[in-house]
Amino acid sequence: QKEVEQDPGPLSVPEGAIVSLNCTYSNSAFQYFMWYRQYSRKGPELLMYTYSSGNKEDGRFTAQVDKSSKYISLFIRDSQPSDSATYLCASWAGNKLTFGGGTRVLVKP
Amino acid sequence: SAVISQKPSRDICQRGTSLTIQCQVDSQVTMMFWYRQQPGQSLTLIATANQGSEATYESGFVIDKFPISRPNLTFSTLTVSNMSPEDSSIYLCSGSSGTNEQFFGPGTRLTVL
């Protein structure tokens, strides 16, 4: 079992819809949680960074962490075609990041 | 956030040769890392580059194959030695300034023939 599991998708939504992305993790030592966006042929770009359980909002993006169920989510409101990318969740413990497999998202105009 | 650049951006190499990838950060960072990403796959950590000492390698990666240098707080190199086609991948450098937020370079796309 991978330490961080993520549905690979692809997830296809119409423009303006809410994109809902999820990850589960198994390692209780994970303390920090990140979401990265990666466009094709580019390096990952840090979107959100959270520590505690609960919600964190940044513009159209909301990250949610539930440490009791080891579940992390990312919601993208009013999705745009420019949001089409691969989204990677990651968890930090022991001085290193562990990544999920990534979910490919396609927002159709 | 730190801005990270890598050189070369891509290369095509012959089997048995070595390639050194450079990573430059625009500000001092506490930690630097090297990852590998196979096409369509997620990131796998190769090693943590430690300033002034030997890198810390993850299981499955060894210093003889992936020697790493980090002479200061803004620069690191990764060498892929004695390459085979299985080493064809994207190699990514990242840096962290101690807040656990990691920023990534654009990657080096390596093809080994």
Short mmCIF file of C-alpha atoms in Angstrom, two decimals, chain A residues 1-76:
data_model
loop_
_atom_site.label_atom_id
_atom_site.label_comp_id
_atom_site.label_asym_id
_atom_site.label_seq_id
_atom_site.Cartn_x
_atom_site.Cartn_y
_atom_site.Cartn_z
CA GLN A 1 0.00 0.00 0.00
CA LYS A 2 1.33 3.43 -0.93
CA GLU A 3 1.63 5.93 1.88
CA VAL A 4 -0.35 8.53 -0.09
CA GLU A 5 -3.12 7.35 -2.40
CA GLN A 6 -4.71 9.49 -5.08
CA ASP A 7 -7.16 8.68 -7.86
CA PRO A 8 -5.28 9.14 -11.16
CA GLY A 9 -8.34 10.37 -13.07
CA PRO A 10 -8.66 11.87 -15.56
CA LEU A 11 -11.32 14.10 -14.09
CA SER A 12 -13.22 16.06 -16.74
CA VAL A 13 -15.51 18.94 -15.77
CA PRO A 14 -17.22 21.79 -17.63
CA GLU A 15 -15.92 25.31 -17.16
CA GLY A 16 -17.37 26.94 -14.05
CA ALA A 17 -17.90 23.66 -12.18
CA ILE A 18 -16.34 22.79 -8.84
CA VAL A 19 -13.38 20.44 -9.05
CA SER A 20 -13.08 18.08 -6.09
CA LEU A 21 -9.79 16.24 -5.53
CA ASN A 22 -9.02 13.79 -2.76
CA CYS A 23 -6.15 11.89 -1.20
CA THR A 24 -5.85 9.42 1.63
CA TYR A 25 -2.72 8.71 3.62
CA SER A 26 -1.67 5.96 5.95
CA ASN A 27 1.28 7.37 7.88
CA SER A 28 0.21 9.01 11.15
CA ALA A 29 3.55 10.81 11.28
CA PHE A 30 2.54 13.06 8.39
CA GLN A 31 2.19 16.55 9.78
CA TYR A 32 2.02 18.93 6.85
CA PHE A 33 -0.01 18.63 3.69
CA MET A 34 0.48 20.27 0.33
CA TRP A 35 -1.22 20.48 -3.01
CA TYR A 36 0.84 21.03 -6.13
CA ARG A 37 -0.29 21.83 -9.65
CA GLN A 38 1.80 20.57 -12.53
CA TYR A 39 1.29 21.64 -16.10
CA SER A 40 2.60 19.43 -18.88
CA ARG A 41 6.40 19.65 -19.22
CA LYS A 42 6.70 21.95 -16.20
CA GLY A 43 7.81 21.50 -12.60
CA PRO A 44 5.23 21.22 -9.79
CA GLU A 45 3.92 24.54 -8.45
CA LEU A 46 2.91 24.81 -4.79
CA LEU A 47 -0.78 25.76 -4.48
CA MET A 48 -1.73 25.18 -0.86
CA TYR A 49 0.05 24.26 2.34
CA THR A 50 -1.79 23.23 5.50
CA TYR A 51 -0.89 21.87 8.89
CA SER A 52 -3.93 21.41 11.04
CA SER A 53 -7.26 19.75 10.43
CA GLY A 54 -9.87 22.06 8.96
CA ASN A 55 -10.19 24.29 5.94
CA LYS A 56 -7.81 26.77 4.34
CA GLU A 57 -8.91 29.08 1.58
CA ASP A 58 -6.89 30.94 -1.04
CA GLY A 59 -8.93 32.57 -3.77
CA ARG A 60 -10.76 29.88 -5.71
CA PHE A 61 -8.89 27.11 -3.90
CA THR A 62 -9.88 25.44 -0.63
CA ALA A 63 -7.77 22.77 1.03
CA GLN A 64 -9.33 20.52 3.64
CA VAL A 65 -7.56 18.18 6.06
CA ASP A 66 -9.18 15.58 8.29
CA LYS A 67 -6.43 13.98 10.33
CA SER A 68 -8.84 11.65 12.14
CA SER A 69 -9.74 9.91 8.88
CA LYS A 70 -6.38 10.65 7.16
CA TYR A 71 -8.16 12.38 4.31
CA ILE A 72 -7.13 15.52 2.43
CA SER A 73 -9.08 17.38 -0.23
CA LEU A 74 -8.71 20.25 -2.64
CA PHE A 75 -11.67 22.12 -4.10
CA ILE A 76 -11.42 24.47 -7.04
#
